[in-house]
Amino acid sequence: MLSAFEWYGCLLLLTGMTRSVSQRMDSLTPPAPEYAHSIRLDGDIILGGLFPVHARGERGAPCGELKKEKGIHRLEAMLFAIDLINKDPDLLPNVTLGARILDTCSRDTYALEQSLTFVQALIERDSTDVRCASGEQPIFAKPDKIIGVIGAAASSVSIMVANILRLFKVISVVATLLVGGFATGPTEPDANLV
């Protein structure tokens, strides 16, 4: 069985690989209308993902054209890594990894907004502020509890997202493949930005 450090290393290594996700599309839950740029994969443990799948939008639109190399490939790499881990019975026995992957649209402010989705399960809701037209008690859909977030490739985005996630003690992993190895975030080590 791999230690947590070896598991993270394996996950970081696999994020540099790519694979088609067409085989996996039938097992993905369609996104809710408010999260049109997201992928949800059910599991016992849910990992978050933030990737620039689209370029920055023009004229007020949040998202533009698809980004194959730096966006789609990173998303596919995360799904591929999760698939490999889930298929290996020795890595995480009786545990299935899931994912909630969101698009940053190559904008730091949009990425910050999307990262709040990852902490929704950690925020208590006060139902006294909400009233249904019928007078019944509101029913809140329970959001996924994300244990860590992978992605946010641009350093400005990584720092902003890591600062939000740090408040809720959610780990963020930033991996950028370089010629000499992996860059794992800012030059100063941070316990929440691995």
XYZ file of N, CA and C in Angstrom:
582
model
N 0.849 -1.180 0.000
C 0.000 0.000 0.000
C 0.888 1.234 0.000
N 0.549 2.211 -0.809
C 1.333 3.427 -0.927
C 1.029 4.388 0.212
N 2.067 5.109 0.639
C 1.848 6.143 1.644
C 1.166 7.331 0.973
N 0.689 8.263 1.787
C 0.018 9.448 1.235
C 0.972 10.230 0.337
N 2.247 10.324 0.733
C 3.237 11.041 -0.068
C 3.444 10.364 -1.416
N 3.561 9.032 -1.417
C 3.733 8.294 -2.672
C 2.486 8.415 -3.538
N 1.311 8.422 -2.898
C 0.058 8.553 -3.640
C -0.003 9.900 -4.340
N 0.358 10.984 -3.625
C 0.381 12.307 -4.247
C 1.400 12.350 -5.381
N 2.560 11.739 -5.168
C 3.573 11.695 -6.222
C 3.065 10.981 -7.454
N 2.373 9.869 -7.240
C 1.787 9.111 -8.350
C 0.755 9.963 -9.077
N -0.074 10.651 -8.324
C -1.108 11.498 -8.917
C -0.486 12.655 -9.693
N 0.568 13.257 -9.149
C 1.250 14.336 -9.857
C 1.876 13.838 -11.149
N 2.493 12.670 -11.102
C 3.116 12.096 -12.293
C 2.077 11.822 -13.363
N 0.946 11.295 -12.959
C -0.086 10.939 -13.925
C -0.765 12.151 -14.541
N -0.701 13.311 -13.876
C -1.331 14.489 -14.467
C -0.595 14.963 -15.705
N 0.604 14.464 -15.948
C 1.333 14.806 -17.163
C 0.947 13.937 -18.338
N 0.155 12.890 -18.112
C -0.256 11.967 -19.169
C -1.615 12.384 -19.717
N -1.924 11.940 -20.928
C -3.238 12.240 -21.496
C -3.894 10.975 -22.013
N -5.220 11.027 -22.103
C -5.998 9.892 -22.599
C -7.390 10.391 -22.948
N -8.022 9.770 -23.899
C -9.371 10.164 -24.283
C -10.344 9.774 -23.186
N -11.295 10.653 -22.909
C -12.286 10.369 -21.879
C -13.601 9.900 -22.470
N -13.618 9.611 -23.768
C -14.883 9.224 -24.388
C -15.465 7.960 -23.764
N -14.611 7.028 -23.305
C -15.101 5.806 -22.666
C -15.763 6.111 -21.333
N -15.367 7.211 -20.691
C -15.858 7.537 -19.354
C -17.117 8.397 -19.384
N -17.437 8.975 -20.519
C -18.521 9.945 -20.573
C -19.860 9.376 -20.122
N -20.100 8.073 -20.353
C -21.385 7.503 -19.954
C -21.519 7.400 -18.443
N -20.400 7.396 -17.694
C -20.488 7.292 -16.240
C -20.483 8.660 -15.562
N -20.342 9.724 -16.338
C -20.327 11.058 -15.757
C -21.742 11.597 -15.642
N -22.034 12.217 -14.524
C -23.341 12.825 -14.327
C -23.400 14.128 -15.110
N -24.463 14.382 -15.862
C -24.545 15.649 -16.590
C -24.524 16.811 -15.615
N -23.855 17.907 -15.978
C -23.767 19.029 -15.053
C -25.115 19.706 -14.857
N -25.293 20.237 -13.663
C -26.492 21.026 -13.384
C -26.401 22.318 -14.190
N -27.529 22.939 -14.515
C -27.502 24.147 -15.342
C -26.605 25.250 -14.791
N -26.525 25.392 -13.446
C -25.711 26.460 -12.897
C -24.223 26.157 -12.983
N -23.848 24.923 -13.293
C -22.447 24.551 -13.441
C -22.234 23.966 -14.829
N -22.456 24.776 -15.841
C -22.364 24.292 -17.215
C -20.949 23.878 -17.581
N -19.946 24.412 -16.906
C -18.561 24.068 -17.188
C -18.009 23.184 -16.080
N -18.629 22.012 -15.877
C -18.164 21.118 -14.819
C -18.377 19.664 -15.195
N -17.612 18.814 -14.518
C -17.755 17.363 -14.645
C -17.858 16.806 -13.235
N -18.784 15.907 -13.023
C -18.933 15.257 -11.721
C -18.819 13.749 -11.927
N -17.955 13.134 -11.143
C -17.753 11.692 -11.159
C -17.945 11.221 -9.719
N -18.958 10.411 -9.462
C -19.270 9.971 -8.105
C -18.169 9.084 -7.541
N -18.018 9.119 -6.212
C -17.038 8.291 -5.530
C -17.157 8.449 -4.030
N -16.401 7.619 -3.290
C -16.382 7.698 -1.830
C -15.592 8.922 -1.363
N -14.515 9.213 -2.074
C -13.672 10.372 -1.797
C -13.687 11.225 -3.058
N -13.966 12.517 -2.904
C -14.091 13.401 -4.059
C -12.903 14.364 -4.115
N -12.226 14.375 -5.263
C -11.151 15.323 -5.524
C -11.686 16.429 -6.425
N -11.271 17.641 -6.156
C -11.642 18.752 -7.018
C -10.595 18.958 -8.090
N -11.005 19.551 -9.191
C -10.080 19.878 -10.269
C -10.437 21.225 -10.856
N -9.435 22.053 -11.093
C -9.620 23.364 -11.727
C -8.678 23.443 -12.914
N -9.237 23.488 -14.112
C -8.407 23.498 -15.313
C -8.909 24.544 -16.301
N -7.987 25.167 -17.058
C -8.384 26.162 -18.060
C -8.848 25.483 -19.347
N -10.019 24.875 -19.321
C -10.546 24.135 -20.470
C -10.895 25.094 -21.607
N -11.335 26.289 -21.267
C -11.657 27.312 -22.265
C -10.701 28.493 -22.117
N -10.514 29.219 -23.206
C -9.762 30.470 -23.165
C -10.651 31.547 -22.542
N -10.044 32.663 -22.226
C -10.779 33.805 -21.679
C -11.813 34.273 -22.700
N -13.005 34.563 -22.234
C -14.071 35.020 -23.121
C -13.905 36.473 -23.530
N -14.555 36.830 -24.604
C -14.506 38.208 -25.093
C -15.845 38.896 -24.870
N -15.822 40.215 -24.780
C -17.023 41.043 -24.657
C -17.960 40.584 -23.539
N -17.424 40.395 -22.353
C -18.255 40.060 -21.208
C -18.568 38.589 -21.016
N -18.289 37.745 -22.004
C -18.532 36.305 -21.854
C -17.425 35.715 -20.985
N -17.772 34.851 -20.011
C -16.728 34.307 -19.145
C -15.762 33.375 -19.871
N -16.256 32.628 -20.870
C -15.418 31.626 -21.521
C -15.384 31.818 -23.028
N -14.240 31.447 -23.620
C -14.064 31.539 -25.060
C -13.889 30.162 -25.690
N -12.917 30.061 -26.589
C -12.646 28.825 -27.331
C -12.047 27.749 -26.426
N -12.218 26.480 -26.825
C -11.606 25.358 -26.110
C -10.089 25.417 -26.214
N -9.404 25.013 -25.138
C -7.946 24.939 -25.117
C -7.553 23.468 -25.032
N -7.119 22.895 -26.153
C -6.788 21.469 -26.170
C -5.568 21.140 -25.319
N -4.448 21.757 -25.642
C -3.180 21.364 -25.024
C -3.143 21.605 -23.516
N -3.461 22.798 -23.094
C -3.306 23.125 -21.675
C -4.580 22.974 -20.872
N -5.682 22.721 -21.519
C -6.941 22.595 -20.804
C -7.499 21.193 -20.833
N -7.924 20.751 -22.012
C -8.534 19.426 -22.155
C -7.566 18.330 -21.730
N -6.306 18.441 -22.119
C -5.338 17.393 -21.779
C -5.152 17.258 -20.269
N -5.142 18.356 -19.555
C -4.995 18.291 -18.094
C -6.227 17.655 -17.453
N -7.397 18.010 -17.960
C -8.632 17.409 -17.462
C -8.617 15.901 -17.711
N -8.227 15.497 -18.919
C -8.157 14.077 -19.263
C -7.136 13.350 -18.399
N -6.017 14.015 -18.116
C -4.985 13.401 -17.286
C -5.506 13.118 -15.879
N -6.277 14.041 -15.323
C -6.836 13.815 -13.985
C -7.815 12.649 -14.006
N -8.688 12.612 -15.008
C -9.636 11.496 -15.110
C -8.913 10.170 -15.327
N -7.844 10.200 -16.110
C -7.044 8.998 -16.356
C -6.396 8.515 -15.057
N -5.825 9.446 -14.280
C -5.196 9.088 -13.007
C -6.217 8.489 -12.045
N -7.386 9.090 -11.964
C -8.446 8.564 -11.095
C -8.859 7.176 -11.553
N -8.966 6.995 -12.857
C -9.331 5.694 -13.420
C -8.292 4.631 -13.058
N -7.003 4.961 -13.198
C -5.942 4.008 -12.852
C -5.975 3.646 -11.371
N -6.153 4.641 -10.537
C -6.188 4.399 -9.090
C -7.399 3.549 -8.724
N -8.553 3.853 -9.308
C -9.767 3.085 -9.004
C -9.681 1.645 -9.492
N -8.943 1.399 -10.567
C -8.824 0.040 -11.111
C -7.812 -0.819 -10.363
N -6.936 -0.204 -9.569
C -5.918 -0.948 -8.828
C -6.468 -1.306 -7.448
N -6.780 -2.588 -7.203
C -7.380 -2.974 -5.920
C -6.428 -2.848 -4.735
N -5.122 -2.718 -4.995
C -4.155 -2.617 -3.902
C -3.937 -1.181 -3.426
N -4.216 -0.201 -4.285
C -3.965 1.192 -3.912
C -4.935 1.698 -2.853
N -6.193 1.680 -3.150
C -7.228 2.136 -2.214
C -8.311 1.067 -2.142
N -8.064 0.003 -1.372
C -9.048 -1.080 -1.328
C -10.395 -0.607 -0.784
N -11.457 -0.990 -1.474
C -12.838 -0.673 -1.098
C -13.137 0.823 -1.046
N -12.342 1.620 -1.743
C -12.565 3.063 -1.809
C -12.530 3.470 -3.278
N -13.507 4.268 -3.682
C -13.564 4.760 -5.051
C -13.341 6.266 -5.046
N -12.386 6.715 -5.861
C -12.165 8.150 -6.010
C -13.189 8.724 -6.974
N -13.666 9.888 -6.664
C -14.562 10.618 -7.551
C -13.960 11.974 -7.846
N -14.652 12.760 -8.640
C -14.108 14.068 -9.002
C -15.218 15.079 -9.228
N -14.895 16.311 -8.966
C -15.714 17.459 -9.348
C -14.741 18.406 -10.029
N -14.794 18.464 -11.357
C -13.832 19.235 -12.135
C -14.535 20.455 -12.725
N -13.928 21.617 -12.508
C -14.506 22.882 -12.961
C -13.553 23.599 -13.912
N -14.112 24.401 -14.777
C -13.366 25.164 -15.775
C -13.042 26.544 -15.216
N -11.783 26.982 -15.346
C -11.403 28.327 -14.907
C -11.596 29.363 -16.008
N -11.816 28.899 -17.229
C -11.955 29.788 -18.394
C -10.773 30.752 -18.499
N -9.619 30.315 -18.002
C -8.364 31.085 -18.084
C -8.483 32.478 -17.468
N -9.348 32.616 -16.464
C -9.534 33.894 -15.767
C -9.387 33.668 -14.274
N -8.530 34.453 -13.631
C -8.311 34.275 -12.200
C -9.564 34.552 -11.381
N -10.338 35.567 -11.747
C -11.544 35.876 -10.976
C -12.607 34.785 -11.130
N -12.719 34.225 -12.323
C -13.682 33.138 -12.549
C -13.239 31.882 -11.798
N -11.932 31.612 -11.785
C -11.396 30.465 -11.046
C -11.673 30.610 -9.554
N -11.538 31.823 -9.053
C -11.818 32.079 -7.640
C -13.286 31.818 -7.334
N -14.160 32.273 -8.210
C -15.596 32.029 -8.056
C -15.894 30.527 -8.091
N -15.277 29.813 -9.019
C -15.482 28.371 -9.136
C -14.964 27.635 -7.898
N -13.852 28.106 -7.331
C -13.271 27.424 -6.172
C -14.202 27.453 -4.963
N -15.095 28.425 -4.903
C -16.060 28.470 -3.799
C -17.002 27.269 -3.839
N -17.184 26.689 -5.021
C -17.999 25.479 -5.160
C -17.421 24.347 -4.318
N -16.092 24.301 -4.210
C -15.434 23.222 -3.480
C -15.636 23.311 -1.970
N -15.947 24.472 -1.459
C -16.085 24.625 -0.006
C -17.540 24.721 0.442
N -18.489 24.612 -0.469
C -19.905 24.716 -0.110
C -20.315 23.706 0.952
N -19.806 22.492 0.879
C -20.190 21.457 1.842
C -19.670 21.772 3.238
N -18.672 22.637 3.330
C -18.081 22.963 4.621
C -18.742 24.169 5.285
N -19.644 24.820 4.566
C -20.330 26.002 5.092
C -21.718 25.589 5.568
N -22.038 25.930 6.812
C -23.364 25.599 7.336
C -24.395 26.540 6.742
N -25.540 25.975 6.394
C -26.622 26.785 5.822
C -27.655 27.093 6.900
N -28.141 28.305 6.861
C -29.169 28.741 7.795
C -30.501 28.763 7.051
N -31.355 27.786 7.331
C -32.624 27.677 6.606
C -33.649 28.727 7.042
N -33.359 29.477 8.105
C -34.318 30.496 8.539
C -34.332 31.691 7.584
N -33.270 31.860 6.785
C -33.216 32.966 5.832
C -33.922 32.648 4.523
N -34.341 31.394 4.334
C -34.938 30.966 3.071
C -36.375 30.539 3.323
N -37.275 31.011 2.477
C -38.682 30.630 2.595
C -39.171 30.124 1.247
N -39.892 29.015 1.274
C -40.510 28.478 0.063
C -41.867 29.150 -0.126
N -42.280 29.293 -1.376
C -43.572 29.918 -1.676
C -44.721 29.135 -1.046
N -44.555 27.812 -0.928
C -45.607 26.965 -0.363
C -45.621 26.998 1.164
N -44.597 27.600 1.777
C -44.509 27.650 3.226
C -43.775 26.466 3.829
N -43.385 25.487 3.007
C -42.653 24.314 3.495
C -41.203 24.671 3.789
N -40.569 23.805 4.591
C -39.145 23.974 4.875
C -38.341 23.747 3.597
N -37.311 24.554 3.355
C -36.489 24.342 2.160
C -35.672 23.062 2.277
N -35.442 22.431 1.153
C -34.595 21.239 1.096
C -33.339 21.631 0.336
N -32.191 21.508 0.996
C -30.929 21.850 0.368
C -30.280 20.594 -0.184
N -29.813 20.673 -1.427
C -29.043 19.569 -1.999
C -27.665 19.606 -1.355
N -27.223 18.459 -0.846
C -25.932 18.405 -0.174
C -24.812 18.409 -1.215
N -23.944 19.438 -1.193
C -22.849 19.470 -2.157
C -21.772 18.444 -1.804
N -20.945 18.109 -2.799
C -19.849 17.166 -2.575
C -18.844 17.754 -1.598
N -18.334 16.899 -0.693
C -17.272 17.329 0.209
C -15.947 17.017 -0.476
N -15.259 18.043 -0.893
C -14.005 17.928 -1.623
C -12.862 17.860 -0.615
N -11.967 16.861 -0.755
C -10.856 16.747 0.192
C -9.592 17.439 -0.293
N -9.497 17.690 -1.582
C -8.334 18.357 -2.158
C -8.651 18.803 -3.568
N -7.912 19.803 -4.040
C -8.144 20.354 -5.375
C -6.845 20.301 -6.169
N -6.942 19.793 -7.390
C -5.797 19.688 -8.288
C -6.003 20.672 -9.424
N -4.948 21.406 -9.765
C -5.053 22.259 -10.937
C -4.697 23.691 -10.693
N -5.412 24.588 -11.381
C -5.132 26.023 -11.382
C -3.684 26.258 -11.795
N -3.403 26.041 -13.078
C -2.043 26.024 -13.598
C -1.329 27.370 -13.534
N -2.012 28.472 -13.747
C -1.361 29.782 -13.700
C -1.087 30.161 -12.253
N 0.091 30.725 -11.988
C 0.460 30.996 -10.600
C -0.465 32.009 -9.933
N -0.946 33.014 -10.673
C -1.860 33.985 -10.057
C -3.154 33.305 -9.636
N -3.645 32.395 -10.466
C -4.862 31.646 -10.141
C -4.594 30.719 -8.967
N -3.460 30.021 -8.986
C -3.111 29.078 -7.919
C -3.069 29.753 -6.563
N -2.456 30.910 -6.514
C -2.317 31.618 -5.242
C -3.683 32.069 -4.728
N -4.511 32.629 -5.605
C -5.845 33.077 -5.188
C -6.688 31.907 -4.695
N -6.688 30.814 -5.451
C -7.484 29.638 -5.086
C -6.952 29.016 -3.802
N -5.624 28.889 -3.685
C -5.032 28.301 -2.482
C -5.381 29.112 -1.242
N -5.421 30.429 -1.373
C -5.767 31.275 -0.229
C -7.201 31.048 0.229
N -8.125 30.868 -0.701
C -9.519 30.569 -0.331
C -9.610 29.181 0.291
N -9.007 28.189 -0.363
C -9.099 26.813 0.128
C -8.428 26.653 1.485
N -7.370 27.420 1.726
C -6.648 27.349 3.000
C -7.576 27.689 4.166
N -8.485 28.639 3.962
C -9.418 29.035 5.020
C -10.285 27.872 5.481
N -10.535 26.919 4.573
C -11.388 25.774 4.877
C -10.594 24.481 5.031
N -9.261 24.615 5.117
C -8.358 23.473 5.294
C -8.517 22.427 4.187
N -8.666 22.906 2.943
C -8.727 22.037 1.772
C -7.383 22.138 1.067
N -6.752 21.008 0.803
C -5.438 20.967 0.170
C -5.563 21.306 -1.310
N -4.625 22.108 -1.817
C -4.586 22.357 -3.263
C -3.245 21.879 -3.800
N -3.298 21.129 -4.902
C -2.104 20.573 -5.537
C -1.975 21.219 -6.900
N -0.836 21.854 -7.133
C -0.578 22.504 -8.413
C 0.616 21.818 -9.033
N 0.437 21.240 -10.201
C 1.532 20.542 -10.872
C 1.670 21.050 -12.292
N 2.842 21.576 -12.595
C 3.143 22.009 -13.946
C 4.387 21.266 -14.388
N 4.298 20.550 -15.485
C 5.427 19.779 -15.982
C 6.442 20.715 -16.611
N 7.670 20.649 -16.122
C 8.768 21.433 -16.669
C 9.801 20.477 -17.236
N 10.795 21.022 -17.926
C 11.850 20.183 -18.487
C 12.592 19.454 -17.376
N 12.865 20.127 -16.272
C 13.632 19.529 -15.190
C 12.798 18.808 -14.150
N 11.494 18.817 -14.241
C 10.656 18.164 -13.237
C 9.351 18.906 -13.069
N 8.801 18.846 -11.867
C 7.515 19.479 -11.596
C 7.719 20.759 -10.812
N 6.979 21.778 -11.183
C 6.893 22.980 -10.367
C 5.644 22.807 -9.526
N 5.768 23.020 -8.239
C 4.631 22.747 -7.369
C 4.081 23.997 -6.713
N 4.216 25.119 -7.337
C 3.625 26.330 -6.791
C 4.670 27.401 -6.576
N 4.388 28.348 -5.684
C 5.322 29.441 -5.431
C 6.642 28.924 -4.888
N 7.666 29.774 -4.924
C 8.988 29.352 -4.485
C 9.039 29.085 -2.988
N 8.242 29.763 -2.201
C 8.221 29.506 -0.765
C 7.246 28.380 -0.466
N 7.687 27.364 0.295
C 6.782 26.249 0.595
C 5.592 26.700 1.428
N 4.474 26.091 1.193
C 3.243 26.391 1.907
C 2.557 25.066 2.183
N 2.157 24.834 3.399
C 1.545 23.552 3.764
C 0.258 23.284 3.004
N -0.440 24.333 2.566
C -1.698 24.142 1.850
C -1.545 24.169 0.343
N -0.384 24.546 -0.154
C -0.127 24.579 -1.589
C 0.996 23.606 -1.857
N 0.653 22.373 -2.180
C 1.640 21.306 -2.352
C 2.112 21.279 -3.780
